[in-house]
Tab-separated table of C-alpha atoms and ligand atoms in Angstrom:
chain	number	residue	atom	x	y	z
A	221	MET	CA	20.685	76.809	40.639
A	222	LEU	CA	17.663	75.787	42.740
A	223	ILE	CA	14.897	73.797	41.084
A	224	VAL	CA	11.609	72.797	42.688
A	225	HIS	CA	10.426	69.505	41.135
A	226	LYS	CA	6.849	68.369	41.600
A	227	PHE	CA	5.767	64.798	40.873
A	228	GLY	CA	2.048	64.160	40.390
A	229	GLY	CA	-0.018	61.152	41.446
A	230	THR	CA	0.298	59.248	38.155
A	231	SER	CA	4.081	59.654	38.298
A	232	LEU	CA	3.830	57.897	41.682
A	233	GLY	CA	1.226	55.289	40.741
A	234	ASP	CA	3.101	52.155	41.906
A	235	ALA	CA	6.522	50.817	42.936
A	236	GLU	CA	7.908	51.001	39.414
A	237	CYS	CA	6.861	54.663	39.176
A	238	PHE	CA	8.510	55.473	42.523
A	239	ALA	CA	11.739	53.867	41.271
A	240	ASN	CA	11.527	55.876	38.064
A	241	VAL	CA	10.993	59.142	39.954
A	242	ALA	CA	13.920	58.352	42.271
A	243	GLU	CA	16.071	57.827	39.199
A	244	ILE	CA	15.036	61.174	37.691
A	245	ILE	CA	15.838	62.959	40.954
A	246	ALA	CA	19.186	61.198	41.331
A	247	GLU	CA	20.023	62.120	37.750
A	248	HIS	CA	19.228	65.789	38.360
A	249	SER	CA	21.231	65.849	41.571
A	250	HIS	CA	24.587	65.381	39.822
A	251	PRO	CA	26.388	68.589	38.930
A	252	THR	CA	26.911	69.104	35.189
A	253	ASP	CA	29.206	71.395	33.177
A	254	GLU	CA	26.329	73.821	32.566
A	255	THR	CA	25.131	73.828	36.165
A	256	PRO	CA	28.051	72.981	38.446
A	257	SER	CA	26.041	73.732	41.539
A	258	ARG	CA	22.591	72.190	41.566
A	259	ALA	CA	20.138	72.016	44.384
A	260	ASN	CA	16.677	70.524	44.333
A	261	VAL	CA	13.544	70.542	46.373
A	262	VAL	CA	10.967	67.835	45.645
A	263	VAL	CA	7.205	68.143	46.085
A	264	VAL	CA	5.017	65.048	45.875
A	265	SER	CA	1.342	64.311	45.373
A	266	ALA	CA	-0.367	61.342	46.936
A	267	MET	CA	-0.268	58.131	44.862
A	268	SER	CA	-2.874	58.335	42.066
A	269	GLY	CA	-6.448	58.053	43.306
A	270	VAL	CA	-5.483	58.055	46.990
A	271	THR	CA	-6.908	61.484	47.878
A	272	SER	CA	-10.261	60.610	46.298
A	273	GLN	CA	-10.290	57.319	48.241
A	274	LEU	CA	-9.467	59.083	51.514
A	275	ILE	CA	-12.371	61.484	51.009
A	276	ALA	CA	-14.713	58.685	49.895
A	277	GLY	CA	-13.820	56.911	53.166
A	278	ALA	CA	-14.753	59.996	55.190
A	279	ARG	CA	-18.099	60.242	53.393
A	280	ALA	CA	-18.710	56.529	53.984
A	281	ALA	CA	-17.856	56.938	57.666
A	282	THR	CA	-20.294	59.818	58.030
A	283	ASP	CA	-23.004	57.590	56.530
A	284	CYS	CA	-21.968	54.841	59.019
A	285	ARG	CA	-20.895	52.510	56.208
A	286	HIS	CA	-18.312	50.797	58.402
A	287	THR	CA	-17.404	48.001	56.005
A	288	LEU	CA	-16.726	50.441	53.190
A	289	TYR	CA	-14.404	52.783	55.075
A	290	ARG	CA	-12.529	49.832	56.612
A	291	LYS	CA	-12.054	48.372	53.144
A	292	ILE	CA	-10.726	51.714	51.899
A	293	LYS	CA	-8.276	51.805	54.797
A	294	ASP	CA	-7.152	48.216	54.072
A	295	ASP	CA	-6.731	48.906	50.347
A	296	LEU	CA	-4.657	51.989	51.089
A	297	THR	CA	-2.490	50.044	53.520
A	298	SER	CA	-1.709	47.273	51.081
A	299	ARG	CA	-1.096	49.634	48.178
A	300	HIS	CA	1.509	51.626	50.110
A	301	LEU	CA	3.063	48.546	51.712
A	302	ASP	CA	3.480	47.013	48.247
A	303	VAL	CA	5.748	49.919	47.316
A	304	VAL	CA	7.695	49.584	50.572
A	305	LYS	CA	8.145	45.833	50.035
A	306	ALA	CA	9.174	46.210	46.406
A	307	LEU	CA	11.675	49.029	46.831
A	308	LEU	CA	12.932	48.920	50.384
A	309	ASN	CA	13.349	45.188	50.606
A	310	ARG	CA	17.036	45.362	51.444
A	311	SER	CA	16.915	48.696	53.232
A	312	PRO	CA	17.455	48.844	56.997
A	313	GLU	CA	14.533	51.286	56.980
A	314	ARG	CA	12.084	48.749	55.652
A	315	PHE	CA	10.447	48.065	59.014
A	316	ASP	CA	10.392	51.713	60.103
A	317	ILE	CA	8.687	52.871	56.921
A	318	GLY	CA	6.359	49.864	56.957
A	319	SER	CA	5.224	50.665	60.473
A	320	LEU	CA	4.947	54.356	59.671
A	321	VAL	CA	2.456	53.430	56.916
A	322	GLU	CA	0.533	51.106	59.232
A	323	ASN	CA	0.455	53.586	62.107
A	324	ARG	CA	-0.651	56.510	59.968
A	325	LEU	CA	-3.448	54.456	58.457
A	326	TYR	CA	-4.457	53.217	61.879
A	327	ASP	CA	-4.804	56.912	62.849
A	328	LEU	CA	-6.913	57.365	59.732
A	329	GLU	CA	-9.259	54.593	60.785
A	330	ARG	CA	-9.629	56.207	64.207
A	331	LEU	CA	-10.517	59.471	62.530
A	332	TYR	CA	-13.088	57.674	60.364
A	333	ARG	CA	-14.572	56.044	63.455
A	334	SER	CA	-15.040	59.385	65.174
A	335	MET	CA	-16.656	60.733	61.994
A	336	ALA	CA	-19.086	57.816	62.101
A	337	VAL	CA	-19.988	58.727	65.680
A	338	LEU	CA	-20.504	62.395	64.809
A	339	GLY	CA	-22.399	61.568	61.595
A	340	GLU	CA	-21.312	64.846	60.091
A	341	LEU	CA	-18.537	65.707	57.673
A	342	THR	CA	-17.189	69.244	57.754
A	343	VAL	CA	-14.760	70.635	55.174
A	344	ARG	CA	-12.289	70.936	58.052
A	345	GLY	CA	-12.640	67.220	58.829
A	346	CYS	CA	-12.297	66.426	55.167
A	347	ASP	CA	-8.964	68.288	55.021
A	348	ALA	CA	-7.655	66.367	58.029
A	349	VAL	CA	-8.426	63.090	56.241
A	350	ALA	CA	-7.234	64.236	52.807
A	351	SER	CA	-3.815	65.151	54.180
A	352	PHE	CA	-2.772	61.516	54.768
A	353	GLY	CA	-1.931	60.640	51.141
A	354	GLU	CA	0.903	63.104	50.585
A	355	GLN	CA	2.453	62.272	53.957
A	356	LEU	CA	2.695	58.627	52.993
A	357	SER	CA	4.115	59.231	49.513
A	358	ALA	CA	6.677	61.777	50.796
A	359	ASN	CA	7.946	59.412	53.501
A	360	ILE	CA	8.183	56.478	51.127
A	361	LEU	CA	9.918	58.437	48.357
A	362	ALA	CA	12.443	59.958	50.781
A	363	ALA	CA	13.327	56.465	52.043
A	364	VAL	CA	13.646	55.142	48.483
A	365	LEU	CA	16.001	58.029	47.701
A	366	ARG	CA	18.102	57.390	50.824
A	367	GLU	CA	18.370	53.762	49.728
A	368	ARG	CA	19.922	55.135	46.533
A	369	ALA	CA	22.380	57.311	48.459
A	370	VAL	CA	20.505	60.577	47.900
A	371	PRO	CA	20.353	62.371	51.288
A	372	ALA	CA	16.592	62.966	51.284
A	373	GLN	CA	14.358	64.037	54.131
A	374	ALA	CA	10.544	63.927	54.150
A	375	ILE	CA	8.962	67.113	55.447
A	376	SER	CA	5.296	67.911	55.925
A	377	ALA	CA	4.234	71.184	54.296
A	378	ALA	CA	1.948	71.642	57.309
A	379	GLU	CA	5.094	72.866	59.066
A	380	LEU	CA	6.016	75.210	56.222
A	381	ILE	CA	2.996	76.637	54.438
A	382	VAL	CA	0.809	78.829	56.635
A	383	THR	CA	-2.693	79.450	55.273
A	384	ASP	CA	-5.958	81.076	56.241
A	385	ASP	CA	-8.716	78.788	57.524
A	386	ASN	CA	-10.644	78.523	54.278
A	387	PHE	CA	-10.669	74.723	54.538
A	388	GLY	CA	-10.688	72.802	51.277
A	389	ASP	CA	-9.316	75.739	49.319
A	390	ALA	CA	-6.973	77.621	51.633
A	391	THR	CA	-4.875	80.637	50.648
A	392	PRO	CA	-1.243	80.844	51.746
A	393	LEU	CA	-0.054	83.682	53.944
A	394	MET	CA	3.143	84.346	52.046
A	395	ASP	CA	5.108	86.372	54.607
A	396	GLN	CA	4.892	83.727	57.320
A	397	THR	CA	5.413	80.948	54.786
A	398	ARG	CA	8.498	82.613	53.373
A	399	GLN	CA	9.970	83.059	56.817
A	400	ARG	CA	9.497	79.380	57.670
A	401	LEU	CA	10.955	78.287	54.347
A	402	GLN	CA	14.002	80.484	54.794
A	403	GLU	CA	14.543	79.196	58.330
A	404	ARG	CA	13.833	75.547	57.751
A	405	ILE	CA	14.486	74.632	54.119
A	406	VAL	CA	17.285	76.972	53.006
A	407	PRO	CA	19.838	75.621	55.560
A	408	LEU	CA	18.916	72.034	54.630
A	409	VAL	CA	19.434	72.662	50.933
A	410	LYS	CA	22.686	74.537	51.608
A	411	GLY	CA	23.850	71.553	53.632
A	412	GLY	CA	23.351	69.295	50.585
A	413	GLU	CA	20.122	67.644	51.787
A	414	LEU	CA	17.143	67.035	49.537
A	415	PRO	CA	13.797	67.997	51.099
A	416	VAL	CA	10.869	65.847	49.909
A	417	ILE	CA	7.851	67.970	50.780
A	418	THR	CA	4.179	67.003	50.800
A	419	GLY	CA	2.100	68.781	48.139
A	420	TYR	CA	-1.513	69.895	48.578
A	421	ILE	CA	-1.504	70.169	52.380
A	422	ALA	CA	-0.754	73.059	54.683
A	423	ALA	CA	-1.894	74.310	58.097
A	424	THR	CA	-3.260	77.420	59.725
A	425	GLU	CA	-1.073	79.481	62.005
A	426	ARG	CA	-2.376	77.394	64.917
A	427	GLY	CA	-1.448	74.168	63.155
A	428	VAL	CA	-4.912	72.998	62.029
A	429	PRO	CA	-4.535	70.998	58.769
A	430	THR	CA	-5.810	72.683	55.595
A	431	THR	CA	-5.585	71.837	51.896
A	432	LEU	CA	-5.004	74.037	48.872
A	433	GLY	CA	-7.832	72.492	46.809
A	434	ARG	CA	-7.900	69.318	44.697
A	435	GLY	CA	-4.916	69.077	42.399
A	436	GLY	CA	-3.161	71.594	44.664
A	437	SER	CA	0.339	70.064	44.672
A	438	ASP	CA	1.293	72.197	41.666
A	439	TYR	CA	0.295	75.203	43.738
A	440	THR	CA	2.508	73.945	46.598
A	441	ALA	CA	5.479	73.759	44.216
A	442	ALA	CA	4.819	77.308	43.024
A	443	ILE	CA	4.444	78.642	46.591
A	444	LEU	CA	7.689	76.958	47.651
A	445	SER	CA	9.543	78.284	44.615
A	446	ALA	CA	8.438	81.832	45.436
A	447	GLY	CA	9.335	81.536	49.138
A	448	LEU	CA	12.696	79.946	48.366
A	449	ASP	CA	13.597	82.266	45.456
A	450	ALA	CA	14.035	79.199	43.260
A	451	ASP	CA	15.326	79.492	39.708
A	452	GLU	CA	12.756	77.203	38.095
A	453	VAL	CA	9.759	74.971	38.839
A	454	TRP	CA	9.471	71.657	37.008
A	455	ILE	CA	6.066	69.978	37.101
A	456	TRP	CA	6.460	66.308	36.190
A	457	SER	CA	3.325	64.481	35.032
A	458	ASP	CA	2.516	61.727	32.530
A	459	VAL	CA	2.276	63.711	29.272
A	460	ASP	CA	4.791	65.695	27.203
A	461	GLY	CA	3.710	69.133	28.440
A	462	ILE	CA	0.565	71.062	27.532
A	463	LEU	CA	-0.718	69.673	24.240
A	464	THR	CA	-3.250	70.550	21.540
A	465	ALA	CA	-5.365	67.600	22.794
A	466	ASP	CA	-5.145	64.698	25.235
A	467	PRO	CA	-2.461	62.413	23.739
A	468	ASN	CA	-4.352	59.362	24.979
A	469	ILE	CA	-7.112	60.358	22.550
A	470	VAL	CA	-5.056	62.029	19.801
A	471	PRO	CA	-1.677	60.254	19.849
A	472	HIS	CA	-0.081	62.806	17.502
A	473	ALA	CA	-1.326	65.839	19.482
A	474	ARG	CA	1.290	68.578	19.485
A	475	THR	CA	3.116	69.957	22.484
A	476	LEU	CA	2.809	73.710	22.945
A	477	ALA	CA	6.521	74.348	23.420
A	478	GLY	CA	6.353	77.853	24.853
A	479	LEU	CA	3.518	79.689	26.594
A	480	SER	CA	3.241	82.948	28.454
A	481	TYR	CA	2.021	82.877	32.056
A	482	THR	CA	-1.350	84.290	30.986
A	483	GLU	CA	-1.833	81.753	28.196
A	484	ALA	CA	-0.933	78.872	30.486
A	485	ALA	CA	-3.219	80.145	33.259
A	486	ASN	CA	-6.060	80.352	30.760
A	487	LEU	CA	-5.546	76.746	29.607
A	488	ALA	CA	-5.272	75.581	33.217
A	489	CYS	CA	-8.586	77.255	34.054
A	490	PHE	CA	-10.281	75.184	31.371
A	491	GLY	CA	-9.066	72.042	33.074
A	492	ALA	CA	-5.698	71.336	31.403
A	493	GLU	CA	-4.991	68.714	34.048
A	494	VAL	CA	-1.233	69.037	33.990
A	495	LEU	CA	-1.320	72.434	35.665
A	496	HIS	CA	-3.404	73.815	38.525
A	497	PRO	CA	-4.700	77.304	37.626
A	498	LYS	CA	-3.462	78.789	40.909
A	499	ALA	CA	0.095	77.585	40.341
A	500	ILE	CA	0.771	80.449	37.980
A	501	ARG	CA	0.145	83.228	40.538
A	502	PRO	CA	3.237	82.832	42.751
A	503	VAL	CA	5.572	82.267	39.802
A	504	ILE	CA	4.330	85.298	37.825
A	505	LYS	CA	5.035	87.574	40.749
A	506	ASN	CA	8.607	86.360	40.954
A	507	GLY	CA	9.172	85.752	37.220
A	508	ILE	CA	10.117	82.106	37.838
A	509	PRO	CA	10.029	79.931	34.686
A	510	LEU	CA	7.863	76.827	34.954
A	511	ARG	CA	8.282	73.659	32.889
A	512	ILE	CA	5.774	70.863	32.353
A	513	LEU	CA	7.633	67.592	31.825
A	514	ASN	CA	6.820	63.891	31.435
A	515	SER	CA	8.288	61.534	34.049
A	516	PHE	CA	7.663	58.647	31.635
A	517	ASN	CA	9.551	60.423	28.826
A	518	PRO	CA	12.035	62.572	30.758
A	519	THR	CA	14.156	63.687	27.794
A	520	HIS	CA	11.222	65.422	26.061
A	521	PRO	CA	11.588	69.220	26.462
A	522	GLY	CA	7.886	69.631	27.382
A	523	THR	CA	6.282	73.066	27.738
A	524	LEU	CA	8.178	76.092	29.045
A	525	ILE	CA	6.026	78.796	30.636
A	526	ASN	CA	7.524	82.218	31.298
A	527	GLU	CA	6.970	85.948	30.890
A	528	THR	CA	7.983	86.240	27.239
A	529	PRO	CA	8.023	82.969	25.324
A	530	GLY	CA	10.424	82.568	22.383
A	531	PRO	CA	9.436	84.577	19.278
A	532	GLY	CA	9.526	81.549	16.939
A	533	ARG	CA	6.854	79.554	18.745
A	534	GLN	CA	3.637	78.551	17.043
A	535	LEU	CA	0.533	79.537	18.922
A	536	LEU	CA	-2.226	76.979	18.422
A	537	PRO	CA	-5.669	76.450	19.900
A	538	ALA	CA	-5.957	73.592	22.373
A	539	ILE	CA	-8.741	71.105	23.042
A	540	ILE	CA	-9.159	70.201	26.690
A	541	SER	CA	-11.367	67.281	27.632
A	542	THR	CA	-12.391	66.163	31.097
A	543	THR	CA	-14.155	62.863	31.727
A	544	GLY	CA	-15.555	61.253	34.871
A	545	LEU	CA	-18.225	63.929	35.311
A	546	ALA	CA	-21.919	63.964	36.129
A	547	MET	CA	-24.669	66.442	35.352
A	548	ILE	CA	-26.968	67.294	38.236
A	549	ALA	CA	-30.328	68.915	37.496
A	550	ILE	CA	-32.183	70.642	40.305
A	551	GLY	CA	-35.425	72.514	39.816
A	552	SER	CA	-38.885	73.237	41.085
A	553	ARG	CA	-41.797	71.060	40.040
A	554	ASP	CA	-43.788	74.200	39.230
A	555	ASP	CA	-42.504	77.592	38.111
A	556	THR	CA	-41.378	78.775	41.537
A	557	TRP	CA	-37.630	78.422	40.900
A	558	THR	CA	-35.845	81.686	41.685
A	559	LEU	CA	-32.341	83.000	41.381
A	560	GLN	CA	-32.123	82.937	45.177
A	561	MET	CA	-32.671	79.192	45.036
A	562	ALA	CA	-29.866	78.883	42.486
A	563	ALA	CA	-27.615	80.900	44.782
A	564	ARG	CA	-28.576	78.680	47.721
A	565	ALA	CA	-27.743	75.546	45.729
A	566	LEU	CA	-24.300	76.854	44.780
A	567	ARG	CA	-23.582	78.044	48.319
A	568	GLN	CA	-24.565	74.668	49.714
A	569	LEU	CA	-22.263	72.847	47.312
A	570	SER	CA	-19.365	75.129	48.111
A	571	ALA	CA	-19.872	74.439	51.840
A	572	ALA	CA	-19.976	70.696	51.110
A	573	GLY	CA	-16.632	70.928	49.295
A	574	VAL	CA	-18.051	70.028	45.877
A	575	ASP	CA	-16.334	71.562	42.827
A	576	VAL	CA	-18.845	72.811	40.267
A	577	LEU	CA	-17.130	72.833	36.885
A	578	MET	CA	-19.919	74.364	34.831
A	579	PHE	CA	-23.504	75.432	35.452
A	580	SER	CA	-26.336	76.772	33.358
A	581	GLN	CA	-29.888	77.982	33.741
A	582	SER	CA	-32.027	78.617	30.695
A	583	PHE	CA	-34.819	81.193	30.438
A	584	SER	CA	-37.531	78.604	30.113
A	585	GLU	CA	-36.376	75.918	32.508
A	586	HIS	CA	-37.239	76.149	36.147
A	587	GLY	CA	-33.989	74.943	37.546
A	588	LEU	CA	-30.255	74.725	37.380
A	589	ASN	CA	-27.907	72.281	35.638
A	590	LEU	CA	-24.564	71.649	37.276
A	591	VAL	CA	-21.549	69.673	36.096
A	592	VAL	CA	-19.595	68.030	38.919
A	593	HIS	CA	-17.024	65.243	39.244
A	594	GLU	CA	-18.618	61.793	39.356
A	595	ARG	CA	-16.744	61.157	42.617
A	596	ASP	CA	-18.803	64.031	44.142
A	597	GLN	CA	-22.142	63.004	42.621
A	598	LEU	CA	-23.658	61.235	45.609
A	599	HIS	CA	-22.352	63.771	48.076
A	600	CYS	CA	-23.713	66.573	45.892
A	601	LEU	CA	-27.167	64.945	45.641
A	602	ASN	CA	-27.252	64.450	49.413
A	603	ALA	CA	-26.259	68.058	50.094
A	604	LEU	CA	-28.897	69.425	47.693
A	605	GLY	CA	-31.495	66.947	48.943
A	606	ARG	CA	-31.017	68.215	52.492
A	607	GLU	CA	-31.232	71.869	51.442
A	608	PHE	CA	-34.269	71.550	49.144
A	609	SER	CA	-36.361	68.993	50.941
A	610	ASP	CA	-39.725	69.464	49.296
A	611	GLY	CA	-41.236	70.794	46.108
A	612	CYS	CA	-37.978	70.344	44.212
A	613	SER	CA	-36.909	67.805	41.657
A	614	LEU	CA	-33.392	66.469	41.738
A	615	GLY	CA	-31.786	64.193	39.189
A	616	ALA	CA	-28.418	63.158	37.831
A	617	THR	CA	-27.016	62.018	34.507
A	618	ASP	CA	-23.709	60.296	34.966
A	619	LYS	CA	-21.068	59.538	32.354
A	620	VAL	CA	-20.828	63.016	30.924
A	621	ALA	CA	-17.706	64.900	29.921
A	622	THR	CA	-16.663	68.412	29.010
A	623	VAL	CA	-14.754	69.412	25.906
A	624	SER	CA	-13.356	72.935	25.791
A	625	VAL	CA	-11.796	74.578	22.783
A	626	VAL	CA	-9.456	77.316	23.874
A	627	GLY	CA	-8.366	79.607	21.082
A	628	VAL	CA	-5.813	82.336	20.870
A	629	PRO	CA	-6.599	85.909	19.860
A	630	GLY	CA	-5.937	86.445	16.173
A	631	TRP	CA	-5.683	82.725	15.390
A	632	ASN	CA	-8.117	83.177	12.523
A	633	LYS	CA	-10.544	85.877	11.547
A	634	THR	CA	-13.797	84.542	12.914
A	635	GLY	CA	-12.419	83.215	16.171
A	636	ILE	CA	-12.671	79.729	17.501
A	637	VAL	CA	-16.314	79.542	18.607
A	638	PRO	CA	-18.119	79.255	15.240
A	639	HIS	CA	-15.536	76.677	14.103
A	640	ALA	CA	-16.101	74.572	17.185
A	641	PHE	CA	-19.911	74.672	16.852
A	642	ALA	CA	-19.702	73.815	13.134
A	643	ALA	CA	-17.391	70.873	13.820
A	644	LEU	CA	-19.632	69.423	16.537
A	645	GLY	CA	-22.685	69.819	14.296
A	646	LYS	CA	-20.923	68.088	11.426
A	647	HIS	CA	-19.803	65.272	13.655
A	648	GLY	CA	-23.252	64.842	15.195
A	649	THR	CA	-22.093	65.218	18.794
A	650	ARG	CA	-24.950	65.503	21.278
A	651	VAL	CA	-24.460	68.730	23.209
A	652	ILE	CA	-25.980	68.626	26.700
A	653	ALA	CA	-24.902	72.119	27.809
A	654	VAL	CA	-22.703	74.958	26.583
A	655	ALA	CA	-20.686	77.680	28.316
A	656	GLN	CA	-18.829	80.354	26.445
A	657	ALA	CA	-16.220	82.818	27.633
A	658	ALA	CA	-17.107	86.470	27.176
A	659	THR	CA	-13.903	86.956	25.172
A	660	GLU	CA	-15.269	84.600	22.461
A	661	HIS	CA	-11.885	82.892	22.341
A	662	SER	CA	-13.097	79.747	24.013
A	663	VAL	CA	-16.143	77.586	24.481
A	664	SER	CA	-16.961	74.519	26.588
A	665	PHE	CA	-19.436	71.774	25.776
A	666	CYS	CA	-20.875	69.171	28.069
A	667	ILE	CA	-21.350	65.993	26.007
A	668	PRO	CA	-21.973	62.274	26.631
A	669	HIS	CA	-18.870	60.448	27.804
A	670	HIS	CA	-19.006	57.893	24.969
A	671	GLN	CA	-18.688	60.639	22.344
A	672	VAL	CA	-15.581	62.304	23.800
A	673	ALA	CA	-12.822	60.453	21.984
A	674	ASP	CA	-14.451	60.715	18.536
A	675	THR	CA	-15.419	64.325	19.053
A	676	VAL	CA	-11.955	65.385	20.214
A	677	ARG	CA	-10.294	63.592	17.276
A	678	PHE	CA	-12.747	65.172	14.831
A	679	LEU	CA	-12.299	68.662	16.314
A	680	HIS	CA	-8.514	68.299	16.230
A	681	ARG	CA	-8.721	67.561	12.492
A	682	GLU	CA	-11.368	70.186	11.713
A	683	LEU	CA	-9.435	72.916	13.486
A	684	GLY	CA	-6.426	72.116	11.320
A	685	LEU	CA	-4.259	70.942	14.192
A	686	GLU	CA	-3.109	67.795	12.431
A	687	GLY	CA	0.427	67.806	11.135
A	688	VAL	CA	0.988	71.561	11.457
A	689	GLU	CA	4.699	72.202	11.490
B	762	LIG	N1	-3.437	64.587	45.960
B	762	LIG	C1	-4.179	65.796	45.747
B	762	LIG	C2	-5.365	65.519	44.837
B	762	LIG	O1	-5.529	64.410	44.370
B	762	LIG	C3	-3.344	66.909	45.246
B	762	LIG	C4	-2.641	66.683	43.920
B	762	LIG	O2	-2.556	65.547	43.442
B	762	LIG	O3	-2.143	67.646	43.357
B	762	LIG	O4	-6.165	66.378	44.621
B	763	LIG	MG1	-2.491	67.623	38.908
C-alpha cells in the first residue's frame, strides 16, 4: 500500500510542529495487521508564511529596498535555524543542515541583489525565489526523520516534475514526469527509503525552476500519486477535513465526512483552503482516494474524497470565508472606461503574478472592482499604475474578506442563494460586491473584514447547519 502524505505550511509552522509531523510519519511507517506492507512518500510545503515572505523580498529588491529584503533574509535564516537547533541538537547532521540553510539563504540574498540591479521582477524570477521555502523544509524534515531512525531522503521536485514554462502557474507534462518518478522514486520506495519531496516547485524540461501556483503543494501530492500509482493521498492540514464553516470561527462546524471528486473540486474552487482546486484533476483520472486530515488531531477521520462517497453521508452546504484581502477599484475619471481597458487590467495583473479572486463591473460605474490578496495589494497597484498612467483613478480598500455559500443541488427547494441574501440582510452585513455562480447553487460576497466572524456564525445558524445529526 503506497500513500502520498502532504503536510502544509501550518503543520510545519515551528520546531514543535516538525516534531509532531515526524511522529505522524514514523507512526504510519510501521506495518500493521491491516496493511502489512506500507510505503510512504512525503510532500512538504514551506513553513507557514515563508513563500509570501520570499516573494515580498523579491518585490522589495526590485524596488531597491535593500534593508527590507536583507531583513526578510535574516528572519528566514533564524526561523529555519531555530528548528534545526531545537530538533537536531544531538544529531551529527546538525552542522550540515545548519550550513545548508545558511548557504541556501545566502544564495537567496545574491538573487535579491541581482534583482535590485535589474529593477525588474519577472514571473520567472519570482518562481526562482519562491522555490527556496520548500527546499529548506524538505531538507530539515528529512534530517529530523533520520534522527528518529526513519530512512528519509530529501528530494527536490524540480528533478521529478516536468512542466511547461507557464511560470507562476505551470502545468505538469505527465508522461515525462511519470517516467522520472518511476525511475527515481519507485526504486527508493522499494528499497525501504522514505522520499521527502518539495511541494509547489517543479522545473521545465531544461531545468528552469517553475511553480504550480500558490498553495500548489496539494497539486504536487496529487501529481506524484498519479505518476507513482499510489493507493491514496493524505493531505494533512490544521483542521478536521472540509467543514461546514471555518472551525476557528464556528467551533462546532461539522466535518463533511465523504465528498465526491466533483463536490470537493467545487468547494476548493471557492477557496476551501485545505485543498487546492487543481489537486483533484490527477486523482480523478486515476480514481485515487484523497483524505483531508488534521496533523494536530491525527486520529480524526477527516474528509474522504472519492468517486462514489458512502450512501449514508449527509450532504450539507458549506460556508467558505477568506480574509486578508483587499478591494482594488480602477476606473476612468470620465465615462471613457471600456471593456478593452478591463481586459488590459486583468491581463496586466496575470502577467504580474497577482491572483484575482473576484471582479465586478456594474452598468453604471466606469471602472472595475477587483478582489486580491492583501499581500499583493501594493504590487497590484504598481502594476495597474504603470499600465494606466493618466486619466484613470486607482484606489484600494484593505481589510476586506469574501464569504461564499456553496450549496448542493436539491438541498432545499429554493436553492441556497435567496437564503444567503436573506440571512445577510437580517444580520445587517455590509455587502461590498457580489458574485454568483450560474448554477445558482452558490454565491460569494465581499464584505468588511470586521464583519466576517459574526456573519459566518449567523449564516451557519440561519442555514440550519447547527447541530444537524
Ligand atoms: N508554499 C507554497 C505557498 O505558500 C505552496 C503551498 O503551501 O502549498 O503557496
Ligand atoms: Mg494549502
